[in-house]
């Protein structure tokens, strides 16, 4: 990828100050940029980087008035952050997400249908009666079991496994190695202490704009549906148990686990390494700090919880201040005991 | 799948009350059922659902005497739960587990042997000198390294990786993306602070009826055997270190980690996100609550532990009650100190 | 594999005491060895095993003077541990790591180049403009995206996924199912409460001698580089966020998570299930006990931290002693309160 500063300014509808003929070949942060890089300056708090950056060009906003000489060419636009994001999207599309067509060998069952504009990487597998919409990308080694439907523009990354009967909406992303729809962990204890598997015949629904992280696992329902609501984003190595329901626009960070049949509300934020037991409900807009353990329902919108056991943030902070000083507290109790038992002074 | 109520009654050895000609196409919980669904009612606590369910038919037991009109057809059998489970198994078999034969391209080394009734999905790999018993299912993208043996009726799901020399018993399930038998984490510190890998030449044995969860990792032994005992069930994203030995009929929930050389007894229950250090032993029938951290051996059968550090459940509960009230305890200590230092009243 | 005791002694430059014609077929620990096994005795603390082992031969050092009859043949060398490790490496090479050549079908893009001495397993995928050095092993189902470079002697195990633009050094190991270079977890909150993905166009660099565990995930940088320094070893199921920098010769145990933009120093040791928040720095030689949670930078080399919140080890141990006895502390406070409120004795 190589463009002149002038070409980029035209794409962004901006004007050039400085050498418009320079060539840029990469995008970078202003403080990490090198010759050939294009950077941006949106927050004027970082203005000082403008005078030291090695970037060949910097996208800036209407308010910037340089107070020192600037080596970089400037591309002046209305909103530098949005402009830069547009370029990022264009770059990602051009380099990594622009795949189209079929690499052989790829497996497509005779009864499956695939929309126009798709990519099927080598060794991808699409089972019987699948229905894939337009512009769906299926990277190498992705497995799509029987009767799966995938909406327009969704991307199934390398080695992701989508189990039979899963329903995936539009513009979803399932990252590499994720497993969606495998059997839930259901076993009936037998009189002799052994366990018999309970067949799991439900499925998973990912609504539109959902993102599932790398090597994350989402179990299918025993019967019925495990559901991830519209726009929710799940990070890597997360476990979502059978029959879980996650609301809309909820964000779940890496290595968190949600046990079976729990319902997470809309607009929730779950930090990393959080654990939530089964069969409970988290109200909308609940925030759980990293490593929180939740063992009962959270009622009332907008609460922030922390710790194991989970306490409201302020209570948790007060508790932890005392917790760190426990040896001192013990010492003070010992002093009180000594004083209480001392013979009274004459 | 479509059957009449009469056909299902015959399979279950039951009798029909109501319209035996109705057609059912799916299985559902009684409170989630829709037209066309077949549900069951086993626990009479849920009898009220019988009068509101939209199921086309409900399997009921001998004791049920409806006290209101019922829209669904009834199939009366001796044990509704068992009958329904039988249908679940039949359904799972018919829809997801009934694969047989070979999808091309699939890789089978010249020296490997595969029993009758098997399935080898497209892009599955079976290495040199493997021995697979009858009715083994190997889903797409599964990797089975050299010299692996797999017993009758076991299922290796999509993209699971079975490393060389692994021994898998009969009727095991290895779920999608699981890695069984990869090198353990063993490095010899060098004088310069760097680490040199210690070659890992042992292997993994899964005894009969073992289940390994999606994206779970089971490391091979440095030398000798990492073992999962008969009937034990391991959930998703669990880490089992090298030379670990897990007993029989032990259940381990998601995201738990067992460090190297630890021995877990029979009939244990480990909750989710538990951590167990290396080189210790857990007695038979030990239960660890979710998120417990265990750093020394647990002796004496049947104990229940919780917390970090792990304490016996009752002690842990007593400790946590005080823990939540630490700010108040501090306040009481401060009050006592104030009183002790106050000038005596005249 | 079958060798005589004499042959092994010659390879190791040692001398035989006992029957040099015996045949050994496996390597084992001295206390687990059976007939046909070769074991070693390095630490004389374990000398007693020498008199009971069933090993056919044992490698011993110059200082050993048996005080009882020994059934095994002895191979006497200068350093038994090094000698045995040499055999382990030879064994691993001969049985599992000795693959060379191409198994078809394997996918190699027309613009990719692969060095001499390589292995490409069936269903492996190597994308456009990849550069693989000599003796690189790519196991079945490994995915290597466009423009990836891999140095001499590195091993990409079954089903590992290396995303585009990743740079892998010499003698690295990426274990089965690991995902290196997938998009980081970056979303811009929108005014309506939804999230818009921020394109991630950076990459991952693994320096020489790095090891990445099975099903571990290493996210690519938003822009720039996520880096794992020379010789660092990462265990299974670890999450490394976008733009993280890990120093040299640092060891990270299983299921630990490092959030985005955090910098881990050289020669650090992170136990299992540790969580480190984003945008902080850990000094060189920091040690974190298993399950530690770190939420602010650790300054000063060589500290050992433990717990959630992370405290210096000694403080943490003192705190936990009091923590376990909280119910008793409460009881003592209650007794003091009772005494303070008691009517004064006459």
Short mmCIF file of C-alpha atoms in Angstrom, two decimals, chain B residues 37-332:
data_model
loop_
_atom_site.label_atom_id
_atom_site.label_comp_id
_atom_site.label_asym_id
_atom_site.label_seq_id
_atom_site.Cartn_x
_atom_site.Cartn_y
_atom_site.Cartn_z
CA UNK B 37 -43.48 -29.63 20.39
CA UNK B 38 -43.42 -32.69 22.59
CA UNK B 39 -42.74 -32.01 26.30
CA UNK B 40 -42.80 -34.04 29.52
CA UNK B 41 -44.12 -33.61 33.05
CA UNK B 42 -42.33 -35.64 35.69
CA UNK B 43 -42.35 -33.55 38.87
CA UNK B 44 -45.97 -32.74 39.81
CA UNK B 45 -44.69 -29.46 41.29
CA UNK B 46 -44.84 -28.22 37.68
CA UNK B 47 -48.37 -29.55 37.03
CA UNK B 48 -49.73 -26.04 36.46
CA UNK B 49 -47.69 -25.78 33.26
CA UNK B 50 -49.77 -28.65 31.89
CA UNK B 51 -52.82 -26.40 31.70
CA UNK B 52 -51.08 -23.56 29.90
CA UNK B 53 -48.48 -25.29 27.71
CA UNK B 54 -48.67 -24.88 23.95
CA UNK B 55 -47.08 -28.30 23.43
CA UNK B 56 -48.94 -30.57 21.05
CA UNK B 57 -48.27 -33.53 23.34
CA UNK B 58 -46.94 -34.13 26.85
CA UNK B 59 -45.47 -37.31 28.30
CA UNK B 60 -46.92 -37.90 31.78
CA UNK B 61 -46.66 -40.52 34.52
CA UNK B 62 -49.22 -42.93 35.98
CA UNK B 63 -50.13 -40.69 38.95
CA UNK B 64 -51.24 -37.61 37.05
CA UNK B 65 -54.98 -36.87 37.25
CA UNK B 66 -55.63 -33.57 35.46
CA UNK B 67 -57.79 -31.16 37.45
CA UNK B 68 -58.40 -28.84 34.53
CA UNK B 69 -58.90 -29.28 30.79
CA UNK B 70 -55.65 -30.06 28.92
CA UNK B 71 -55.17 -28.95 25.31
CA UNK B 72 -52.18 -31.22 24.70
CA UNK B 73 -52.46 -34.90 23.89
CA UNK B 74 -51.10 -37.00 26.76
CA UNK B 75 -48.74 -39.96 26.41
CA UNK B 76 -48.89 -41.89 29.64
CA UNK B 77 -45.82 -43.96 30.55
CA UNK B 78 -44.30 -45.46 33.70
CA UNK B 79 -41.40 -42.97 33.95
CA UNK B 80 -41.80 -39.73 31.93
CA UNK B 81 -38.25 -38.47 32.56
CA UNK B 82 -36.60 -41.66 31.31
CA UNK B 83 -38.94 -41.78 28.35
CA UNK B 84 -38.13 -38.21 27.39
CA UNK B 85 -34.39 -38.79 27.80
CA UNK B 86 -34.69 -41.77 25.46
CA UNK B 87 -36.26 -39.47 22.86
CA UNK B 88 -33.51 -36.86 23.41
CA UNK B 89 -30.87 -39.49 22.76
CA UNK B 90 -32.73 -40.68 19.70
CA UNK B 91 -33.05 -37.12 18.43
CA UNK B 92 -29.37 -36.31 19.01
CA UNK B 93 -28.43 -39.51 17.25
CA UNK B 94 -30.70 -38.79 14.29
CA UNK B 95 -29.62 -35.18 13.82
CA UNK B 96 -26.03 -34.70 14.96
CA UNK B 97 -24.36 -37.94 15.94
CA UNK B 98 -25.61 -40.19 13.18
CA UNK B 99 -22.75 -39.47 10.75
CA UNK B 100 -21.12 -42.49 9.11
CA UNK B 101 -18.66 -42.98 6.24
CA UNK B 102 -15.93 -40.77 4.87
CA UNK B 103 -16.06 -37.24 3.50
CA UNK B 104 -13.19 -36.49 1.13
CA UNK B 105 -10.53 -35.26 1.38
CA UNK B 106 -9.68 -37.01 4.66
CA UNK B 107 -6.18 -38.15 5.60
CA UNK B 108 -5.61 -41.71 6.78
CA UNK B 109 -2.01 -42.90 7.11
CA UNK B 110 -1.26 -46.16 5.32
CA UNK B 111 -0.41 -47.94 8.59
CA UNK B 112 -3.53 -46.80 10.50
CA UNK B 113 -6.57 -49.00 10.99
CA UNK B 114 -10.15 -47.89 11.53
CA UNK B 115 -13.01 -50.09 12.80
CA UNK B 116 -16.38 -50.62 11.12
CA UNK B 117 -19.17 -48.08 11.48
CA UNK B 118 -16.84 -45.11 11.65
CA UNK B 119 -17.18 -41.52 10.42
CA UNK B 120 -14.22 -39.55 9.15
CA UNK B 121 -15.15 -35.96 8.33
CA UNK B 122 -13.54 -33.90 5.61
CA UNK B 123 -10.04 -32.70 6.52
CA UNK B 124 -9.76 -35.12 9.43
CA UNK B 125 -6.24 -36.48 9.97
CA UNK B 126 -5.28 -39.91 11.30
CA UNK B 127 -1.55 -40.58 11.64
CA UNK B 128 0.74 -43.60 11.36
CA UNK B 129 -0.05 -46.77 13.32
CA UNK B 130 -3.27 -45.44 14.83
CA UNK B 131 -5.82 -48.01 15.95
CA UNK B 132 -9.45 -46.88 16.00
CA UNK B 133 -12.16 -49.25 17.25
CA UNK B 134 -15.65 -49.74 15.82
CA UNK B 135 -18.11 -46.85 15.58
CA UNK B 136 -15.55 -44.16 16.27
CA UNK B 137 -16.62 -40.72 14.95
CA UNK B 138 -13.89 -38.33 13.83
CA UNK B 139 -15.33 -34.93 12.90
CA UNK B 140 -13.85 -32.49 10.38
CA UNK B 141 -10.43 -30.96 11.16
CA UNK B 142 -9.79 -33.42 14.00
CA UNK B 143 -6.07 -34.28 14.27
CA UNK B 144 -5.07 -37.70 15.54
CA UNK B 145 -1.29 -38.06 15.77
CA UNK B 146 0.80 -41.16 15.30
CA UNK B 147 0.26 -44.31 17.39
CA UNK B 148 -2.97 -43.13 19.02
CA UNK B 149 -5.50 -45.79 20.01
CA UNK B 150 -9.21 -45.00 20.40
CA UNK B 151 -11.77 -47.44 21.76
CA UNK B 152 -15.24 -48.35 20.52
CA UNK B 153 -17.86 -45.67 20.16
CA UNK B 154 -15.67 -42.70 21.08
CA UNK B 155 -16.28 -39.32 19.42
CA UNK B 156 -13.54 -36.87 18.46
CA UNK B 157 -15.18 -33.56 17.67
CA UNK B 158 -14.28 -30.90 15.10
CA UNK B 159 -10.76 -29.57 15.37
CA UNK B 160 -9.82 -31.57 18.46
CA UNK B 161 -6.11 -32.42 18.54
CA UNK B 162 -4.98 -35.78 19.91
CA UNK B 163 -1.20 -35.90 20.20
CA UNK B 164 0.97 -38.97 19.43
CA UNK B 165 0.81 -42.00 21.73
CA UNK B 166 -2.43 -40.95 23.45
CA UNK B 167 -4.65 -43.85 24.57
CA UNK B 168 -8.40 -43.15 24.53
CA UNK B 169 -10.85 -45.71 25.94
CA UNK B 170 -14.36 -46.69 24.90
CA UNK B 171 -17.28 -44.25 24.66
CA UNK B 172 -15.17 -41.17 25.34
CA UNK B 173 -16.01 -37.73 24.01
CA UNK B 174 -13.35 -35.16 23.14
CA UNK B 175 -15.08 -31.91 22.28
CA UNK B 176 -14.20 -29.34 19.64
CA UNK B 177 -10.80 -27.68 19.86
CA UNK B 178 -9.60 -29.69 22.86
CA UNK B 179 -5.88 -30.49 22.87
CA UNK B 180 -4.94 -33.82 24.43
CA UNK B 181 -1.32 -34.83 24.88
CA UNK B 182 0.63 -31.76 23.90
CA UNK B 183 4.00 -31.16 25.57
CA UNK B 184 3.85 -30.26 29.24
CA UNK B 185 5.31 -27.00 30.50
CA UNK B 186 8.76 -28.14 31.58
CA UNK B 187 11.88 -26.00 31.34
CA UNK B 188 15.25 -26.30 33.03
CA UNK B 189 16.59 -22.93 34.27
CA UNK B 190 20.05 -22.22 32.92
CA UNK B 191 22.85 -20.35 34.73
CA UNK B 192 22.29 -17.26 32.52
CA UNK B 193 18.61 -16.99 33.54
CA UNK B 194 17.27 -18.49 30.34
CA UNK B 195 15.25 -21.70 30.13
CA UNK B 196 15.87 -24.87 28.17
CA UNK B 197 12.88 -27.06 27.27
CA UNK B 198 12.84 -30.51 28.87
CA UNK B 199 11.66 -32.94 26.20
CA UNK B 200 8.29 -34.40 27.12
CA UNK B 201 8.07 -38.01 25.97
CA UNK B 202 5.19 -39.33 28.09
CA UNK B 203 1.59 -39.55 27.02
CA UNK B 204 -2.07 -39.21 28.08
CA UNK B 205 -4.52 -41.98 28.92
CA UNK B 206 -8.26 -41.28 28.93
CA UNK B 207 -10.08 -44.26 30.42
CA UNK B 208 -13.58 -45.35 29.30
CA UNK B 209 -16.50 -42.90 29.35
CA UNK B 210 -14.32 -39.82 29.84
CA UNK B 211 -15.51 -36.47 28.48
CA UNK B 212 -13.07 -33.64 27.65
CA UNK B 213 -14.51 -30.15 27.12
CA UNK B 214 -14.13 -27.76 24.21
CA UNK B 215 -10.74 -26.00 24.03
CA UNK B 216 -9.58 -27.82 27.17
CA UNK B 217 -5.87 -28.75 27.29
CA UNK B 218 -4.46 -31.96 28.78
CA UNK B 219 -0.65 -32.08 28.76
CA UNK B 220 1.30 -35.27 28.22
CA UNK B 221 3.53 -36.55 31.00
CA UNK B 222 7.22 -35.68 31.03
CA UNK B 223 7.73 -39.42 31.23
CA UNK B 224 4.97 -41.88 32.03
CA UNK B 225 1.29 -41.03 32.00
CA UNK B 226 -1.15 -38.18 32.54
CA UNK B 227 -4.37 -40.04 33.37
CA UNK B 228 -8.09 -39.22 33.47
CA UNK B 229 -9.99 -42.01 35.22
CA UNK B 230 -13.08 -43.86 34.06
CA UNK B 231 -16.23 -41.82 33.74
CA UNK B 232 -14.68 -38.48 34.68
CA UNK B 233 -16.13 -35.42 32.99
CA UNK B 234 -14.08 -32.30 32.29
CA UNK B 235 -15.73 -29.08 31.09
CA UNK B 236 -14.47 -26.42 28.65
CA UNK B 237 -11.22 -24.41 28.87
CA UNK B 238 -9.77 -26.53 31.69
CA UNK B 239 -5.99 -26.97 32.03
CA UNK B 240 -4.68 -30.37 33.15
CA UNK B 241 -0.91 -30.27 33.68
CA UNK B 242 1.68 -32.93 32.92
CA UNK B 243 1.66 -36.10 35.03
CA UNK B 244 -1.66 -35.21 36.66
CA UNK B 245 -3.80 -38.18 37.69
CA UNK B 246 -7.56 -37.69 37.94
CA UNK B 247 -9.59 -40.50 39.52
CA UNK B 248 -12.85 -42.07 38.43
CA UNK B 249 -16.19 -40.29 38.12
CA UNK B 250 -14.77 -36.92 39.02
CA UNK B 251 -16.37 -33.79 37.58
CA UNK B 252 -14.38 -30.63 36.80
CA UNK B 253 -16.18 -27.45 35.75
CA UNK B 254 -15.02 -24.86 33.22
CA UNK B 255 -11.79 -22.82 33.39
CA UNK B 256 -10.32 -24.80 36.28
CA UNK B 257 -6.57 -25.50 36.28
CA UNK B 258 -4.72 -28.49 37.77
CA UNK B 259 -0.95 -28.05 37.97
CA UNK B 260 1.60 -30.74 37.19
CA UNK B 261 1.89 -34.03 39.08
CA UNK B 262 -1.20 -33.46 41.25
CA UNK B 263 -3.49 -36.40 42.04
CA UNK B 264 -7.25 -35.83 42.21
CA UNK B 265 -9.29 -38.63 43.83
CA UNK B 266 -12.44 -40.46 42.72
CA UNK B 267 -15.91 -38.89 42.88
CA UNK B 268 -14.54 -35.38 43.37
CA UNK B 269 -16.42 -32.24 42.30
CA UNK B 270 -14.40 -29.21 41.25
CA UNK B 271 -16.31 -26.01 40.51
CA UNK B 272 -15.42 -23.52 37.82
CA UNK B 273 -12.24 -21.36 37.87
CA UNK B 274 -10.69 -23.47 40.62
CA UNK B 275 -6.87 -23.56 40.83
CA UNK B 276 -4.96 -26.49 42.29
CA UNK B 277 -1.17 -26.26 42.70
CA UNK B 278 1.20 -29.00 41.59
CA UNK B 279 2.43 -32.06 43.46
CA UNK B 280 -0.49 -32.37 45.90
CA UNK B 281 -3.28 -34.91 46.44
CA UNK B 282 -7.03 -34.42 46.83
CA UNK B 283 -8.79 -37.24 48.73
CA UNK B 284 -11.75 -39.05 47.20
CA UNK B 285 -15.08 -37.21 47.25
CA UNK B 286 -13.46 -33.80 47.79
CA UNK B 287 -15.68 -30.91 46.71
CA UNK B 288 -14.16 -27.54 45.79
CA UNK B 289 -16.50 -24.56 45.39
CA UNK B 290 -16.10 -22.37 42.32
CA UNK B 291 -12.96 -20.15 42.30
CA UNK B 292 -11.33 -22.01 45.16
CA UNK B 293 -7.51 -21.96 45.30
CA UNK B 294 -5.90 -25.07 46.80
CA UNK B 295 -2.22 -25.01 47.69
CA UNK B 296 -1.84 -28.08 49.90
CA UNK B 297 -3.14 -31.63 49.94
CA UNK B 298 -6.71 -32.28 51.09
CA UNK B 299 -6.84 -35.28 53.39
CA UNK B 300 -9.93 -37.07 54.63
CA UNK B 301 -12.75 -38.00 52.26
CA UNK B 302 -15.80 -35.91 51.62
CA UNK B 303 -14.60 -32.45 52.64
CA UNK B 304 -16.02 -29.33 51.02
CA UNK B 305 -13.60 -26.41 50.61
CA UNK B 306 -14.02 -22.84 49.48
CA UNK B 307 -12.02 -19.65 49.02
CA UNK B 308 -8.46 -18.51 48.55
CA UNK B 309 -6.83 -19.80 50.65
CA UNK B 310 -9.14 -22.83 50.67
CA UNK B 311 -10.95 -23.34 53.98
CA UNK B 312 -13.57 -25.86 55.03
CA UNK B 313 -16.94 -24.56 53.89
CA UNK B 314 -18.32 -23.67 57.33
CA UNK B 315 -15.14 -21.90 58.40
CA UNK B 316 -15.03 -20.07 55.07
CA UNK B 317 -18.61 -18.90 55.45
CA UNK B 318 -17.94 -17.65 58.99
CA UNK B 319 -14.80 -15.86 57.80
CA UNK B 320 -16.61 -14.20 54.88
CA UNK B 321 -19.39 -12.88 57.12
CA UNK B 322 -16.77 -11.03 59.19
CA UNK B 323 -14.83 -10.05 56.06
CA UNK B 324 -17.79 -8.15 54.61
CA UNK B 325 -18.12 -6.23 57.88
CA UNK B 326 -14.46 -5.34 58.30
CA UNK B 327 -15.08 -1.57 58.22
CA UNK B 328 -17.55 -1.96 61.07
CA UNK B 329 -15.10 -4.12 63.09
CA UNK B 330 -12.47 -1.42 62.63
CA UNK B 331 -14.95 1.16 63.87
CA UNK B 332 -15.65 -0.91 66.97
#
